[in-house]
XYZ file of N, CA, C and O in Angstrom:
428
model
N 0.848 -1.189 0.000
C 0.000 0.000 0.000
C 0.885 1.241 0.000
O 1.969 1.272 0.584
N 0.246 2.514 -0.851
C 1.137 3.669 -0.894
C 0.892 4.300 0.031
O -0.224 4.211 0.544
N 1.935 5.205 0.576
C 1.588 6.131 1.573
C 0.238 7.310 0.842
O 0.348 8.042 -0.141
N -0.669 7.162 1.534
C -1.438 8.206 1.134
C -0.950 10.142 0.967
O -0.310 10.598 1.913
N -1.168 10.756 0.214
C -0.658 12.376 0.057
C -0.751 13.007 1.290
O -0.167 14.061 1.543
N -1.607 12.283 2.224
C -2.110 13.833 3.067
C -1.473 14.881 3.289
O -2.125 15.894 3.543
N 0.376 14.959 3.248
C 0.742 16.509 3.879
C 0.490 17.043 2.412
O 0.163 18.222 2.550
N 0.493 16.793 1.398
C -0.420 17.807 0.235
C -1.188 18.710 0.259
O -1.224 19.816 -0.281
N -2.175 17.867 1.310
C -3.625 18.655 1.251
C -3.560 19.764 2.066
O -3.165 19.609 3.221
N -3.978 21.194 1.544
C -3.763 22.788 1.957
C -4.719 22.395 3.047
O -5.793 21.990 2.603
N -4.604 22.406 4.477
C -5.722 23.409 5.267
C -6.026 24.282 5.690
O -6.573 24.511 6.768
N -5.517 25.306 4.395
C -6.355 26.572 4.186
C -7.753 25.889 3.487
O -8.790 25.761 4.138
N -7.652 25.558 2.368
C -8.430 24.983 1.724
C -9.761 24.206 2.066
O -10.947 24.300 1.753
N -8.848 23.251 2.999
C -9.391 22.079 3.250
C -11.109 22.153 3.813
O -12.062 21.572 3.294
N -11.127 23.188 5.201
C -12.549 23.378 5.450
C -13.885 23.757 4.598
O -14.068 24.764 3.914
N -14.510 22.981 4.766
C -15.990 22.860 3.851
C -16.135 24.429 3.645
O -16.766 24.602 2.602
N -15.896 25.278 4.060
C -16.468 26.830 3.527
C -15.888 27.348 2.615
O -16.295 27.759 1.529
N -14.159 27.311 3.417
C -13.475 27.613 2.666
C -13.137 27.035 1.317
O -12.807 27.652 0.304
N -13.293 25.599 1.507
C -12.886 25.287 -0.136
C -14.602 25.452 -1.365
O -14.498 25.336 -2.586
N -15.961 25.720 -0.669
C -16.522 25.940 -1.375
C -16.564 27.559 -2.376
O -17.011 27.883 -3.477
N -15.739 28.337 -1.122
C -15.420 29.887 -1.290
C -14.666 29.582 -2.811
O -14.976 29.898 -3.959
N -13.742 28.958 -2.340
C -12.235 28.514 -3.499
C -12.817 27.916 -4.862
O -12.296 28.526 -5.795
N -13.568 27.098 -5.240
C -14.827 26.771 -5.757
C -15.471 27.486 -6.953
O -15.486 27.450 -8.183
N -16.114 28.307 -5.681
C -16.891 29.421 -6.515
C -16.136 30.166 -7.003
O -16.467 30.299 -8.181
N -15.482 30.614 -6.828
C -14.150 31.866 -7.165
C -13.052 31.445 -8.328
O -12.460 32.228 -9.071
N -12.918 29.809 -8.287
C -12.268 29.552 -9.103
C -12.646 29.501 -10.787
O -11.891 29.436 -11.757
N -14.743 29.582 -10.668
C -15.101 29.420 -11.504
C -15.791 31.288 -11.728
O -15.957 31.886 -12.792
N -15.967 31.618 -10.786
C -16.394 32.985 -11.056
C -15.486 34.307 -10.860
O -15.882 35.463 -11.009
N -14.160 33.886 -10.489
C -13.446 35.170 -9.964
C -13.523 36.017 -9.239
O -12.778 36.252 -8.287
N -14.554 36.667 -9.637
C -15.023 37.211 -7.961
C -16.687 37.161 -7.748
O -17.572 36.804 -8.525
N -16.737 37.596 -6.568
C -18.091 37.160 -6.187
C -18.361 38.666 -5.256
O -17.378 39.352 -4.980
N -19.877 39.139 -4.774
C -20.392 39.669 -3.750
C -20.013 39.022 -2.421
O -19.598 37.868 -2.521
N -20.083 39.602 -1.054
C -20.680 39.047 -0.224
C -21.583 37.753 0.123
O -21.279 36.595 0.409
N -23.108 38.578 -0.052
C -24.065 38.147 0.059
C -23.973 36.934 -1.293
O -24.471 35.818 -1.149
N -23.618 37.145 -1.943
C -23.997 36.129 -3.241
C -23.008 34.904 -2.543
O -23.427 33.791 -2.860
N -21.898 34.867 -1.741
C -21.103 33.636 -1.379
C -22.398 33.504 -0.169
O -23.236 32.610 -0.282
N -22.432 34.248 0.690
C -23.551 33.565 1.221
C -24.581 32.723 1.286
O -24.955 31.785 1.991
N -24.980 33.401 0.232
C -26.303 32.567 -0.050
C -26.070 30.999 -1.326
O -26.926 30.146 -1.559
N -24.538 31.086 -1.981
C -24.550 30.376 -2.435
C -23.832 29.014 -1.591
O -23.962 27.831 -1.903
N -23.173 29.486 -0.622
C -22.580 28.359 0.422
C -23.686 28.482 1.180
O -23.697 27.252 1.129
N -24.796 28.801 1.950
C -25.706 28.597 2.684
C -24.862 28.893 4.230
O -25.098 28.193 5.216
N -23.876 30.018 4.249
C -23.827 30.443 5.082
C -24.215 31.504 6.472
O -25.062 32.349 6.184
N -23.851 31.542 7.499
C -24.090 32.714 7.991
C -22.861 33.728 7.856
O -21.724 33.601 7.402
N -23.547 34.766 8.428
C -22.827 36.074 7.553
C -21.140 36.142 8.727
O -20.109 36.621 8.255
N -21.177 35.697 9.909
C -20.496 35.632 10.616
C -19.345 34.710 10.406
O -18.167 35.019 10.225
N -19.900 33.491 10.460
C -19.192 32.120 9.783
C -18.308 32.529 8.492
O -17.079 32.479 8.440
N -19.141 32.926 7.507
C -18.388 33.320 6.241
C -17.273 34.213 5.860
O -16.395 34.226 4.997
N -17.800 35.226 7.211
C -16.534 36.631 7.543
C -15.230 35.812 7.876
O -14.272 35.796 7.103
N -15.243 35.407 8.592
C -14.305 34.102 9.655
C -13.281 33.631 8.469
O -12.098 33.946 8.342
N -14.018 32.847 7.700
C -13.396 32.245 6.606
C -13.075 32.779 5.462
O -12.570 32.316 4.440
N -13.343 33.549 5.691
C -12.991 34.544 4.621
C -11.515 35.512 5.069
O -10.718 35.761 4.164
N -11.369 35.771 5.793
C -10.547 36.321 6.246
C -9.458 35.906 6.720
O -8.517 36.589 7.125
N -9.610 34.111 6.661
C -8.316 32.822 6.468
C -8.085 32.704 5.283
O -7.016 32.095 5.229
N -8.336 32.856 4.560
C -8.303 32.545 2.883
C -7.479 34.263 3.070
O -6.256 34.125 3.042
N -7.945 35.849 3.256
C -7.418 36.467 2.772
C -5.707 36.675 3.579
O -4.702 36.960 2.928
N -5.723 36.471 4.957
C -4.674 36.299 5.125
C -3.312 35.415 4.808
O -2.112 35.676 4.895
N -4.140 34.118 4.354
C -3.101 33.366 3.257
C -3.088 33.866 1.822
O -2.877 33.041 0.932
N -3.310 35.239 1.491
C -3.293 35.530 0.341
C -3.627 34.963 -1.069
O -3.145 35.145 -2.187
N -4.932 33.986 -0.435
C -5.614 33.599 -1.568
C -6.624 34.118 -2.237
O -6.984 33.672 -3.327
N -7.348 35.421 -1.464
C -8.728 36.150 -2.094
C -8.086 37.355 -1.682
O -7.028 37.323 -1.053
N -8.835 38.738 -2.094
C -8.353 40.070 -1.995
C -9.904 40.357 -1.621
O -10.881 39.952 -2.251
N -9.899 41.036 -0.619
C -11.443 41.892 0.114
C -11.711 42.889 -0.394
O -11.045 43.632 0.326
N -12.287 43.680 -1.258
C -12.486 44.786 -1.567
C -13.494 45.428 -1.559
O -14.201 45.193 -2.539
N -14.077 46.506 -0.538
C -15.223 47.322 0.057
C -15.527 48.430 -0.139
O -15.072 49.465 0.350
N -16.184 48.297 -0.744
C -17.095 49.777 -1.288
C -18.138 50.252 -1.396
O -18.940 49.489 -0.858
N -18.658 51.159 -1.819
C -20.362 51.439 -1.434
C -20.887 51.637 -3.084
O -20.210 52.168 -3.964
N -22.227 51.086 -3.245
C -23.259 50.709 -3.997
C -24.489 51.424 -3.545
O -25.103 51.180 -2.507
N -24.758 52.254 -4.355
C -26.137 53.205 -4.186
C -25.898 53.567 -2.691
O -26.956 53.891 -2.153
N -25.219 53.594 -2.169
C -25.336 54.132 -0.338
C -24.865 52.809 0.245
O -24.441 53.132 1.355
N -24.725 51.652 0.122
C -25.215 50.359 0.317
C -23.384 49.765 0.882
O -22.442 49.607 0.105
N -23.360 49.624 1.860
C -21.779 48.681 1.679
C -22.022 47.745 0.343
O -23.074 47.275 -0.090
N -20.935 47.664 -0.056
C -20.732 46.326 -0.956
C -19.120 45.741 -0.885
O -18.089 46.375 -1.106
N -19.298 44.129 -0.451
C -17.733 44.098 0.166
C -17.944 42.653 -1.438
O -18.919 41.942 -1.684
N -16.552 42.747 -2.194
C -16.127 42.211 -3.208
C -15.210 40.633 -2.909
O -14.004 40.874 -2.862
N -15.400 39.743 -2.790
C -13.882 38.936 -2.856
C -13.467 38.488 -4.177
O -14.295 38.346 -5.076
N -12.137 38.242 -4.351
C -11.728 37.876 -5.618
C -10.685 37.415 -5.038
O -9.939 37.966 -4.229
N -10.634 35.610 -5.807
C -9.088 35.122 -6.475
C -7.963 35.335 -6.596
O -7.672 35.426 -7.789
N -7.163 35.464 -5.961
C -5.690 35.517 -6.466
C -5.071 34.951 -7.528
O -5.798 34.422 -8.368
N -3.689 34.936 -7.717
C -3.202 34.416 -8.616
C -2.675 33.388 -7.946
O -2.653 32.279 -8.480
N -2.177 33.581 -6.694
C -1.519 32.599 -5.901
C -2.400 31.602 -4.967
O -2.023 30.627 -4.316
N -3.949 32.272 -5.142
C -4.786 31.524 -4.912
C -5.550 30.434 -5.596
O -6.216 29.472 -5.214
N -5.079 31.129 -7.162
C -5.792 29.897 -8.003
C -4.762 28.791 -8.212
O -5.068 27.670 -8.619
N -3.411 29.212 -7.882
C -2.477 28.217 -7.867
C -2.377 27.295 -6.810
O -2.035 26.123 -6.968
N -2.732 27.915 -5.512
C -3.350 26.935 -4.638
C -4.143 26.220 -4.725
O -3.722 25.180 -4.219
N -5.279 26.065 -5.131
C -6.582 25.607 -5.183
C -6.330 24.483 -6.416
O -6.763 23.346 -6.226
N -5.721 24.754 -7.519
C -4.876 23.864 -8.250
C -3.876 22.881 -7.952
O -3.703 21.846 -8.596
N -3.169 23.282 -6.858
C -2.680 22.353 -5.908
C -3.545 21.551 -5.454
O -3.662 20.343 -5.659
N -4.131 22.217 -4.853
C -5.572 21.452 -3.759
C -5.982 20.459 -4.447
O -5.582 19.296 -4.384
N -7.002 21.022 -5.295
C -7.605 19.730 -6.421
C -6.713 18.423 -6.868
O -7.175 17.308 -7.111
N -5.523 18.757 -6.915
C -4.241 17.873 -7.923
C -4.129 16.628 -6.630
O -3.892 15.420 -6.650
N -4.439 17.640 -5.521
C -3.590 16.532 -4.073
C -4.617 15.386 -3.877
O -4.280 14.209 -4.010
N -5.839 15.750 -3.568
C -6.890 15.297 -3.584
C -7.487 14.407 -4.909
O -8.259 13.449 -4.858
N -6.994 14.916 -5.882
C -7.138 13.418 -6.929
C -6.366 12.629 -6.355
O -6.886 11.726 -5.699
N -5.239 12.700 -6.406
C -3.711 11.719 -6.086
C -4.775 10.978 -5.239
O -5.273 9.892 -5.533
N -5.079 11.809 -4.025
C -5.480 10.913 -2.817
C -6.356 10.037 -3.055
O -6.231 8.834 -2.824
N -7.417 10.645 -3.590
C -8.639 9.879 -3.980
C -8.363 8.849 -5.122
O -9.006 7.802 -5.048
N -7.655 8.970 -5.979
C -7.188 7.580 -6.988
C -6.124 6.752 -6.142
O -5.143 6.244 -6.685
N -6.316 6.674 -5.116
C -5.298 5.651 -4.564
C -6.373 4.859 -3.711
O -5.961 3.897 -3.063
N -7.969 5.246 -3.650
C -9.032 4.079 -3.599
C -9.349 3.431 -4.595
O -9.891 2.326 -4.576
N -9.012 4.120 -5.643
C -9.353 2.771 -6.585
C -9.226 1.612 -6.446
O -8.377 1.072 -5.737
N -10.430 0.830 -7.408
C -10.100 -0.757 -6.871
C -9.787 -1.632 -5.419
O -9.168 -2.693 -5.340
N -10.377 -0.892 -4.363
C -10.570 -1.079 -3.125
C -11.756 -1.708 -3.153
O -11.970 -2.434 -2.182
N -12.578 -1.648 -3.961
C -14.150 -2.198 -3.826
C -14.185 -3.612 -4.584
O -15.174 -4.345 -4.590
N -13.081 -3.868 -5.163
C -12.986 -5.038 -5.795
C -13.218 -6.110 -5.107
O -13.362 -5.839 -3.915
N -13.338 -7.478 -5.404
C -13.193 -8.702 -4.425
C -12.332 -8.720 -3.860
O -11.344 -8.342 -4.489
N -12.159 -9.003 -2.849
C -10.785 -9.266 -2.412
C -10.166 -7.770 -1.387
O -9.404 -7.741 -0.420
N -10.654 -7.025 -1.882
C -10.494 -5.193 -1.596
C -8.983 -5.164 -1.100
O -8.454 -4.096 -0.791
C-alpha cells in the first residue's frame, strides 16, 4: 500500500467553507458578499471568519465599497490563490485515486 498524500492537502483549503469559497471563485473570480452567502448557505459571521483565512493566506483580496449608499464588500481570487486551489484539487485526486479498486473482491 502507498503512503497516502495527506501533507499535500492545503488546510487553508481544506474546510468545507473555505474550499466551497475557493470553488466558486475559481469558476467565477469574484463574487459579492451576500452572493457567497447565499450560495454556500452560510451565515454572515461564519463566512466573515473564513474569509478572512483565505485572505490572510493571500488567496482572495477583500475589496469594500459602497453601492447606491449600500456597503458592498467584493472577494476575488488571487493568482496565488488559483495556484493553490490547483494544488488542492491535484492533491486530492492523487489521494482519492489511490481508492481505486478497493471495492474489488478481495479489496
Amino acid at each position: 500500500m502507498n503512503t497516502p498524500p495527506i501533507g499535500q492537502i492545503d488546510e487553508i483549503i481544506h474546510g468545507r467553507l473555505r474550499l466551497g469559497v475557493m470553488t466558486y471563485l475559481a469558476q467565477a473570480e469574484a463574487a459579492d458578499f451576500n452572493e457567497l452567502k447565499a450560495a454556500l448557505e452560510a451565515t454572515q459571521g461564519n463566512l466573515s471568519v473564513h474569509l478572512r483565512k483565505l485572505e490572510d493566506a493571500g488567496y482572495v483580496t477583500i475589496e469594500k465599497s459602497f453601492l447606491d449608499r449600500k456597503p458592498l464588500t467584493r472577494v476575488r481570487i488571487t493568482k496565488s490563490g488559483r495556484a493553490a486551489f490547483s494544488r488542492y484539487v491535484e492533491a486530492m485526486a492523487n489521494l482519492l485515486g489511490q481508492l481505486g479498486g478497493t471495492d474489488e473482491a478481495g479489496g
